[in-house]
Tab-separated table of C-alpha atoms (C1' of nucleotides) in Angstrom:
chain	number	residue	atom	x	y	z
Y	1	MET	CA	-24.824	13.325	7.479
Y	2	ASP	CA	-24.018	10.996	4.417
Y	3	ILE	CA	-21.123	9.578	3.493
Y	4	ALA	CA	-19.555	12.588	1.768
Y	5	GLU	CA	-19.600	14.744	4.573
Y	6	VAL	CA	-18.472	11.991	7.455
Y	7	ALA	CA	-15.285	11.482	4.571
Y	8	LYS	CA	-14.918	15.462	4.293
Y	9	ARG	CA	-14.908	15.864	8.209
Y	10	SER	CA	-12.800	12.838	8.868
Y	11	GLY	CA	-10.501	12.847	6.488
Y	12	VAL	CA	-11.103	9.376	5.592
Y	13	SER	CA	-12.245	8.429	2.447
Y	14	ALA	CA	-15.498	7.408	1.662
Y	15	SER	CA	-14.321	3.577	0.241
Y	16	THR	CA	-12.603	3.453	3.202
Y	17	LEU	CA	-15.635	4.312	5.437
Y	18	ARG	CA	-17.463	1.475	3.650
Y	19	PHE	CA	-14.456	-0.684	3.864
Y	20	TYR	CA	-14.864	-0.316	8.006
Y	21	GLU	CA	-18.137	-0.607	8.151
Y	22	GLU	CA	-18.044	-3.872	6.698
Y	23	LYS	CA	-15.732	-4.984	9.079
Y	24	GLY	CA	-17.480	-3.800	11.990
Y	25	LEU	CA	-15.469	-0.844	13.147
Y	26	ILE	CA	-18.230	1.396	12.615
Y	27	ARG	CA	-21.952	1.767	11.982
Y	28	SER	CA	-24.354	3.527	9.834
Y	29	VAL	CA	-27.463	4.714	11.645
Y	30	GLY	CA	-29.831	3.723	8.850
Y	31	ARG	CA	-30.625	4.654	5.069
Y	32	ARG	CA	-31.960	7.172	2.598
Y	33	GLY	CA	-32.882	5.040	-0.060
Y	34	LEU	CA	-29.832	2.816	-0.946
Y	35	ARG	CA	-27.606	5.620	0.807
Y	36	ARG	CA	-25.950	5.261	4.253
Y	37	VAL	CA	-26.839	8.171	7.178
Y	38	PHE	CA	-24.211	8.621	9.694
Y	39	ASP	CA	-24.578	9.911	13.172
Y	40	ALA	CA	-22.874	12.812	14.354
Y	41	ASN	CA	-20.568	10.916	16.911
Y	42	ILE	CA	-19.630	8.718	14.014
Y	43	LEU	CA	-16.415	11.440	14.025
Y	44	GLU	CA	-15.316	10.971	17.330
Y	45	GLN	CA	-15.436	7.219	16.595
Y	46	LEU	CA	-13.183	7.863	13.632
Y	47	ALA	CA	-10.826	9.658	15.445
Y	48	LEU	CA	-10.393	6.806	17.994
Y	49	ILE	CA	-9.979	4.797	15.091
Y	50	ALA	CA	-7.055	7.150	13.530
Y	51	LEU	CA	-5.710	7.354	17.465
Y	52	GLY	CA	-5.513	3.180	17.649
Y	53	ARG	CA	-3.901	2.732	13.989
Y	54	ALA	CA	-1.465	5.742	14.998
Y	55	SER	CA	-0.557	3.843	18.073
Y	56	GLY	CA	0.516	0.650	16.052
Y	57	PHE	CA	-3.162	-1.370	16.559
Y	58	SER	CA	-4.283	-3.393	13.864
Y	59	LEU	CA	-7.873	-2.821	12.606
Y	60	ASP	CA	-9.030	-6.203	13.820
Y	61	GLU	CA	-7.012	-5.168	17.506
Y	62	ILE	CA	-9.403	-1.538	17.122
Y	63	ALA	CA	-12.099	-3.566	16.580
Y	64	GLY	CA	-12.181	-6.046	19.425
Y	65	MET	CA	-12.080	-1.997	22.012
Y	66	LEU	CA	-14.786	-0.554	20.149
Y	67	GLY	CA	-17.958	-1.709	22.508
Y	68	SER	CA	-21.077	-2.499	20.626
Y	69	LYS	CA	-22.376	1.015	20.795
Y	70	GLY	CA	-19.019	2.352	19.815
Y	71	GLN	CA	-18.316	3.687	22.788
Y	72	PRO	CA	-14.592	2.954	24.108
Y	73	ASN	CA	-14.393	-0.294	25.844
Y	74	ILE	CA	-10.752	-0.502	26.382
Y	75	ASP	CA	-9.521	-2.588	29.079
Y	76	ARG	CA	-6.585	-0.145	31.378
Y	77	GLU	CA	-3.605	-3.480	31.454
Y	78	LEU	CA	-4.489	-3.664	27.525
Y	79	LEU	CA	-3.695	0.209	27.591
Y	80	ILE	CA	-0.147	-0.201	29.236
Y	81	SER	CA	0.666	-3.255	27.720
Y	82	LYS	CA	0.321	-1.332	24.562
Y	83	SER	CA	2.227	1.508	26.071
Y	84	GLU	CA	5.275	-0.746	26.981
Y	85	GLU	CA	5.231	-2.022	23.326
Y	86	LEU	CA	5.732	1.566	22.053
Y	87	ASP	CA	8.080	2.455	24.500
Y	88	LYS	CA	10.323	-0.142	23.870
Y	89	THR	CA	9.771	0.979	19.662
Y	90	ILE	CA	10.807	4.456	20.756
Y	91	GLN	CA	13.783	2.991	22.542
Y	92	LYS	CA	14.948	1.182	19.617
Y	93	LEU	CA	14.115	4.003	17.291
Y	94	THR	CA	15.883	6.416	19.323
Y	95	ALA	CA	19.186	4.140	19.510
Y	96	MET	CA	19.006	4.373	15.304
Y	97	ARG	CA	18.703	7.916	15.344
Y	98	ASP	CA	21.702	8.408	17.438
Y	99	GLY	CA	23.491	5.716	15.194
Y	100	LEU	CA	22.830	7.327	12.042
Y	101	ARG	CA	23.155	11.185	13.284
Y	102	HIS	CA	27.030	10.231	14.811
Y	103	ALA	CA	27.415	8.125	11.204
Y	104	ALA	CA	26.713	11.616	9.656
Y	105	VAL	CA	28.841	13.934	11.664
Y	106	CYS	CA	32.062	11.118	12.267
Y	107	SER	CA	35.035	11.726	10.926
Y	108	ALA	CA	36.345	8.271	10.436
Y	109	PRO	CA	37.271	7.605	6.575
Y	110	SER	CA	34.673	5.338	5.673
Y	111	HIS	CA	31.604	4.702	8.344
Y	112	MET	CA	32.610	0.904	8.298
Y	113	GLU	CA	35.483	1.963	10.227
Y	114	CYS	CA	33.842	4.023	12.627
Y	115	PRO	CA	33.236	2.459	15.995
Y	116	THR	CA	29.929	3.508	16.698
Y	117	PHE	CA	28.430	3.132	13.216
Y	118	ARG	CA	30.027	-0.639	13.404
Y	119	ARG	CA	28.303	-1.135	16.903
Y	120	LEU	CA	24.994	0.279	15.745
Y	121	LEU	CA	25.590	-2.702	12.627
Y	122	GLY	CA	25.797	-5.274	14.931
Y	123	LEU	CA	22.498	-4.355	16.921
Y	124	ALA	CA	20.776	-4.577	13.940
Y	125	ALA	CA	22.538	-7.666	13.355
Y	126	SER	CA	21.501	-9.351	16.803
Y	127	SER	CA	18.396	-8.797	15.796
Y	128	ALA	CA	18.406	-9.560	12.346
Y	129	ILE	CA	19.899	-13.012	13.370
Y	130	ASN	CA	16.746	-14.562	16.010
Y	131	GLY	CA	15.187	-15.069	12.593
Y	132	GLU	CA	13.027	-11.724	11.834
Y	133	GLY	CA	12.425	-9.652	9.776
Y	134	VAL	CA	11.736	-5.744	9.701
Y	135	LYS	CA	8.941	-3.788	8.568
Y	136	LYS	CA	9.760	0.013	7.523
Y	137	ILE	CA	8.070	2.562	8.498
Y	138	SER	CA	6.158	3.805	5.073
Y	139	LYS	CA	6.745	7.258	3.821
Y	140	LYS	CA	2.639	7.639	4.556
Y	141	GLN	CA	3.483	7.199	7.885
Y	142	ARG	CA	6.603	9.443	8.242
Y	143	LEU	CA	3.996	12.115	6.647
Y	144	ILE	CA	1.356	11.765	9.245
Y	145	ASP	CA	4.313	11.684	12.165
Y	146	TYR	CA	5.222	14.995	10.567
Y	147	LYS	CA	2.003	16.115	10.817
Y	148	ILE	CA	1.126	15.111	14.196
Y	149	THR	CA	4.636	16.180	15.795
Y	150	GLN	CA	3.636	19.430	14.478
Y	151	GLY	CA	0.740	19.777	16.748
Y	152	LYS	CA	-2.805	20.177	14.629
R	1	MET	CA	30.152	-19.826	1.894
R	2	ASP	CA	27.464	-21.228	0.511
R	3	ILE	CA	24.172	-19.856	1.072
R	4	ALA	CA	22.637	-22.032	3.973
R	5	GLU	CA	25.970	-21.262	6.048
R	6	VAL	CA	25.334	-17.299	5.237
R	7	ALA	CA	21.395	-17.701	6.375
R	8	LYS	CA	22.721	-19.321	9.567
R	9	ARG	CA	25.351	-16.966	10.449
R	10	SER	CA	23.543	-13.920	9.123
R	11	GLY	CA	19.774	-14.721	10.332
R	12	VAL	CA	18.296	-14.394	7.079
R	13	SER	CA	16.532	-17.236	4.666
R	14	ALA	CA	17.839	-18.331	2.046
R	15	SER	CA	15.054	-17.481	0.036
R	16	THR	CA	15.827	-13.849	1.117
R	17	LEU	CA	19.271	-13.821	-0.317
R	18	ARG	CA	18.032	-14.909	-3.262
R	19	PHE	CA	15.910	-12.212	-3.372
R	20	TYR	CA	17.971	-9.518	-2.070
R	21	GLU	CA	20.234	-10.955	-4.488
R	22	GLU	CA	17.801	-10.368	-7.676
R	23	LYS	CA	17.356	-7.427	-6.020
R	24	GLY	CA	20.772	-6.115	-6.585
R	25	LEU	CA	21.342	-5.361	-2.613
R	26	ILE	CA	23.773	-8.314	-3.047
R	27	ARG	CA	25.713	-10.512	-4.973
R	28	SER	CA	27.457	-13.727	-4.789
R	29	VAL	CA	31.113	-14.059	-5.926
R	30	GLY	CA	30.400	-17.034	-8.468
R	31	ARG	CA	28.947	-20.079	-8.248
R	32	ARG	CA	29.851	-23.867	-7.549
R	33	GLY	CA	28.076	-25.905	-10.233
R	34	LEU	CA	24.609	-24.170	-9.874
R	35	ARG	CA	25.213	-22.960	-6.326
R	36	ARG	CA	25.806	-19.844	-5.440
R	37	VAL	CA	29.227	-18.765	-3.542
R	38	PHE	CA	29.398	-15.991	-1.068
R	39	ASP	CA	32.098	-13.814	0.435
R	40	ALA	CA	32.503	-13.797	3.904
R	41	ASN	CA	32.035	-9.848	4.113
R	42	ILE	CA	28.545	-10.523	2.637
R	43	LEU	CA	27.742	-10.433	6.909
R	44	GLU	CA	28.773	-7.429	6.953
R	45	GLN	CA	26.374	-5.961	4.223
R	46	LEU	CA	23.390	-7.762	5.281
R	47	ALA	CA	23.844	-6.373	8.565
R	48	LEU	CA	24.205	-2.936	6.608
R	49	ILE	CA	21.021	-3.603	5.522
R	50	ALA	CA	19.237	-4.948	8.871
R	51	LEU	CA	19.928	-1.772	9.740
R	52	GLY	CA	19.021	0.420	7.046
R	53	ARG	CA	15.583	-1.772	7.399
R	54	ALA	CA	15.243	-1.261	10.843
R	55	SER	CA	15.698	2.489	10.254
R	56	GLY	CA	12.913	2.760	8.336
R	57	PHE	CA	14.841	2.729	4.948
R	58	SER	CA	13.068	0.690	1.687
R	59	LEU	CA	14.971	-1.872	0.151
R	60	ASP	CA	14.906	0.165	-2.788
R	61	GLU	CA	16.205	2.783	-0.417
R	62	ILE	CA	19.211	1.112	0.285
R	63	ALA	CA	20.345	-0.425	-2.836
R	64	GLY	CA	20.938	3.160	-3.911
R	65	MET	CA	22.809	3.817	-1.014
R	66	LEU	CA	25.201	0.505	-1.515
R	67	GLY	CA	27.756	1.597	-3.785
R	68	SER	CA	29.232	-1.208	-6.282
R	69	LYS	CA	31.132	-3.240	-4.145
R	70	GLY	CA	29.163	-3.496	-1.441
R	71	GLN	CA	30.933	-1.020	0.643
R	72	PRO	CA	28.283	1.766	2.478
R	73	ASN	CA	28.064	5.184	-0.208
R	74	ILE	CA	26.067	7.300	2.153
R	75	ASP	CA	26.433	10.755	1.665
R	76	ARG	CA	25.703	12.243	5.288
R	77	GLU	CA	23.438	14.688	3.917
R	78	LEU	CA	20.804	11.784	3.644
R	79	LEU	CA	21.907	10.026	7.231
R	80	ILE	CA	20.905	13.469	9.119
R	81	SER	CA	17.553	13.662	6.857
R	82	LYS	CA	16.909	10.273	7.805
R	83	SER	CA	17.299	10.945	11.462
R	84	GLU	CA	15.371	13.687	11.513
R	85	GLU	CA	12.665	11.761	9.955
R	86	LEU	CA	13.385	9.352	12.644
R	87	ASP	CA	13.505	11.876	15.415
R	88	LYS	CA	9.691	12.944	14.323
R	89	THR	CA	8.457	9.507	14.967
R	90	ILE	CA	10.005	9.177	18.078
R	91	GLN	CA	7.980	12.346	19.291
R	92	LYS	CA	4.707	11.245	18.114
R	93	LEU	CA	4.950	7.869	19.470
R	94	THR	CA	5.981	9.040	22.567
R	95	ALA	CA	2.537	11.484	22.812
R	96	MET	CA	0.808	8.485	22.081
R	97	ARG	CA	2.686	6.454	24.291
R	98	ASP	CA	2.486	8.832	27.392
R	99	GLY	CA	-1.356	9.633	25.887
R	100	LEU	CA	-2.227	5.714	26.569
R	101	ARG	CA	-0.127	5.207	29.917
R	102	HIS	CA	-2.661	8.318	31.098
R	103	ALA	CA	-5.871	6.770	30.028
R	104	ALA	CA	-4.948	3.457	31.769
R	105	VAL	CA	-4.644	5.450	35.397
R	106	CYS	CA	-7.369	8.020	34.622
R	107	SER	CA	-9.835	8.600	36.783
R	108	ALA	CA	-12.461	9.356	34.412
R	109	PRO	CA	-15.443	7.354	34.603
R	110	SER	CA	-15.060	7.005	30.573
R	111	HIS	CA	-12.197	7.633	28.559
R	112	MET	CA	-14.457	9.613	26.518
R	113	GLU	CA	-14.457	11.819	29.454
R	114	CYS	CA	-11.093	12.587	30.283
R	115	PRO	CA	-9.545	15.731	28.850
R	116	THR	CA	-6.371	14.211	28.602
R	117	PHE	CA	-7.421	11.338	26.433
R	118	ARG	CA	-9.552	13.454	24.124
R	119	ARG	CA	-6.800	15.807	23.461
R	120	LEU	CA	-5.121	12.839	22.487
R	121	LEU	CA	-8.191	11.918	20.385
R	122	GLY	CA	-8.171	15.304	18.686
R	123	LEU	CA	-4.333	15.011	17.753
R	124	ALA	CA	-4.903	11.669	15.947
R	125	ALA	CA	-7.897	13.126	14.200
R	126	SER	CA	-5.945	15.837	13.166
R	127	SER	CA	-3.647	13.775	11.594
R	128	ALA	CA	-6.560	11.614	9.801
R	129	ILE	CA	-7.449	14.890	8.004
R	130	ASN	CA	-4.800	16.077	5.762
R	131	GLY	CA	-6.274	12.950	3.889
R	132	GLU	CA	-3.761	10.215	5.022
R	133	GLY	CA	-4.025	7.037	6.904
R	134	VAL	CA	-1.219	5.593	8.803
R	135	LYS	CA	0.415	2.369	8.503
R	136	LYS	CA	0.809	0.304	11.622
R	137	ILE	CA	4.237	-1.040	13.400
R	138	SER	CA	3.684	-4.709	12.806
R	139	LYS	CA	4.003	-7.190	15.602
R	140	LYS	CA	6.957	-8.391	13.610
R	141	GLN	CA	8.377	-5.098	13.983
R	142	ARG	CA	7.560	-5.227	17.593
R	143	LEU	CA	9.467	-8.353	18.223
R	144	ILE	CA	12.468	-6.469	16.736
R	145	ASP	CA	12.282	-4.114	18.997
R	146	TYR	CA	12.105	-5.823	21.803
R	147	LYS	CA	15.050	-7.578	20.841
R	148	ILE	CA	17.404	-5.025	19.775
R	149	THR	CA	16.064	-2.619	22.657
R	150	GLN	CA	17.503	-5.805	24.822
R	151	GLY	CA	20.984	-4.823	23.263
R	152	LYS	CA	21.842	-8.191	21.449
V	1	DG	C1'	-39.757	14.351	-16.013
V	2	DT	C1'	-35.737	13.989	-16.734
V	3	DA	C1'	-30.951	14.294	-16.547
V	4	DC	C1'	-26.778	13.907	-13.658
V	5	DA	C1'	-23.791	13.581	-9.540
V	6	DA	C1'	-23.369	11.198	-6.219
V	7	DC	C1'	-24.362	7.329	-4.343
V	8	DT	C1'	-24.348	1.705	-4.091
V	9	DT	C1'	-22.722	-3.594	-4.363
V	10	DC	C1'	-18.792	-6.710	-5.306
V	11	DA	C1'	-15.136	-8.654	-7.271
V	12	DA	C1'	-10.358	-7.525	-8.381
V	13	DG	C1'	-6.224	-4.775	-7.949
V	14	DT	C1'	-1.986	-2.298	-5.709
V	15	DC	C1'	2.184	-1.926	-2.551
V	16	DG	C1'	6.192	-4.378	-0.366
V	17	DA	C1'	8.846	-7.756	1.568
V	18	DC	C1'	8.922	-11.903	1.590
V	19	DT	C1'	7.421	-16.794	1.510
V	20	DT	C1'	6.044	-20.869	-0.800
V	21	DG	C1'	5.899	-24.479	-4.515
V	22	DA	C1'	6.295	-27.363	-8.822
V	23	DG	C1'	9.665	-29.016	-10.941
V	24	DG	C1'	14.341	-29.791	-12.026
V	25	DT	C1'	20.151	-30.006	-11.146
V	26	DC	C1'	23.508	-31.541	-9.104
V	27	DA	C1'	28.554	-32.918	-5.898
V	28	DA	C1'	29.530	-35.564	-1.893
V	29	DG	C1'	28.610	-39.598	0.794
V	30	DA	C1'	27.592	-45.364	1.063
H	1	DT	C1'	27.493	-45.861	-9.330
H	2	DC	C1'	23.701	-44.362	-6.713
H	3	DT	C1'	21.164	-42.271	-3.667
H	4	DT	C1'	19.957	-38.111	-1.618
H	5	DG	C1'	19.525	-33.725	0.187
H	6	DA	C1'	20.527	-29.555	-0.824
H	7	DC	C1'	20.678	-26.194	-4.025
H	8	DC	C1'	18.152	-24.145	-8.367
H	9	DT	C1'	14.660	-21.087	-11.498
H	10	DC	C1'	10.395	-18.956	-11.970
H	11	DA	C1'	5.945	-18.053	-11.130
H	12	DA	C1'	2.280	-17.482	-8.053
H	13	DG	C1'	0.780	-16.697	-3.289
H	14	DT	C1'	0.715	-14.222	1.466
H	15	DC	C1'	-0.678	-9.995	4.500
H	16	DG	C1'	-3.503	-5.884	5.736
H	17	DA	C1'	-5.333	-1.805	5.146
H	18	DC	C1'	-6.825	0.103	1.695
H	19	DT	C1'	-7.862	1.679	-3.730
H	20	DT	C1'	-10.149	1.004	-8.167
H	21	DG	C1'	-13.358	-0.581	-11.763
H	22	DA	C1'	-17.203	-1.736	-13.495
H	23	DA	C1'	-22.170	-1.565	-13.665
H	24	DG	C1'	-26.530	-0.529	-11.503
H	25	DT	C1'	-29.791	2.591	-8.523
H	26	DT	C1'	-31.395	7.195	-7.234
H	27	DG	C1'	-31.628	11.908	-4.506
H	28	DT	C1'	-32.031	15.945	-6.195
H	29	DA	C1'	-31.558	20.431	-9.237
H	30	DC	C1'	-33.623	22.493	-13.904
DNA sequence: GTACAACTTCAAGTCGACTTGAGGTCAAGA
DNA sequence: TCTTGACCTCAAGTCGACTTGAAGTTGTAC
């Protein structure tokens, strides 16, 4: 397969494929002239990378998990710890979702007078203290989220 | 309060406070000489901003929600739609978490032979097709998540 | 054989939310 | 009065994951 074919079948752009190769995440099996040639299993590898990304791994982390031949080489402890991280994220987002949901239907004249909203505020404030900012989930991510939760 | 006091009490750094002011997210009530002076309610406003960030809003979006006087001016429909977005994110992350968890204990000789893992892979792949990448949740975010879920 | 679309490399640009650095000002304590 | 440390402004840098652009090469259809 040439790069365009892989791009079409995987949904990953050609420039991204070159970028991934440069980073060592994937490999082309050879060249035809200048042009890269990829093996069919590249699609599976790319799916694995997508999975990692969607689960919150960085490309560097993913690179560390991929064995030399593109077979996953993931230790189970790492999987457990990552799933625990995800779980904490989920719990936090759930609290936020419920807070927003409540605020939306709350009868208090202004959000500031709603105890639930203020509690949520306190939660957010206490996380800000201890010196760390927060990174948002992008619109792009939200779009993906939508597609994933729709299943296929 | 001067900027150092606000920084200490809110956990937001001085440079970030200046940055927020420049962006129109907050206001100082005046100056003493060159130095900014903040009103006490700045802390509440900052908590609100932290809440927004933690819920996945961008600074620009938050700026749009803050009325002129720093009172939230949030329409309920927007809250609903944001809580729905969060909900979709939660559902996706939940699927990922369960997949990782399963992979960790799965008895298949390699993850690639585990049907559950492959199903997850298909999910991730199908989201990648349709042309979009994924933005990770940073380590910073995960740290925050941890703090928030610990409650205070 | 020639055109040209599709590939190639490499450097630089983008985005959001900040942080850092250089160089300058000034309020408060000794 | 002098010092000094906390503040100020403005420009530039950082991070991760890509994308874009310029300039060059080439497989393939005609």
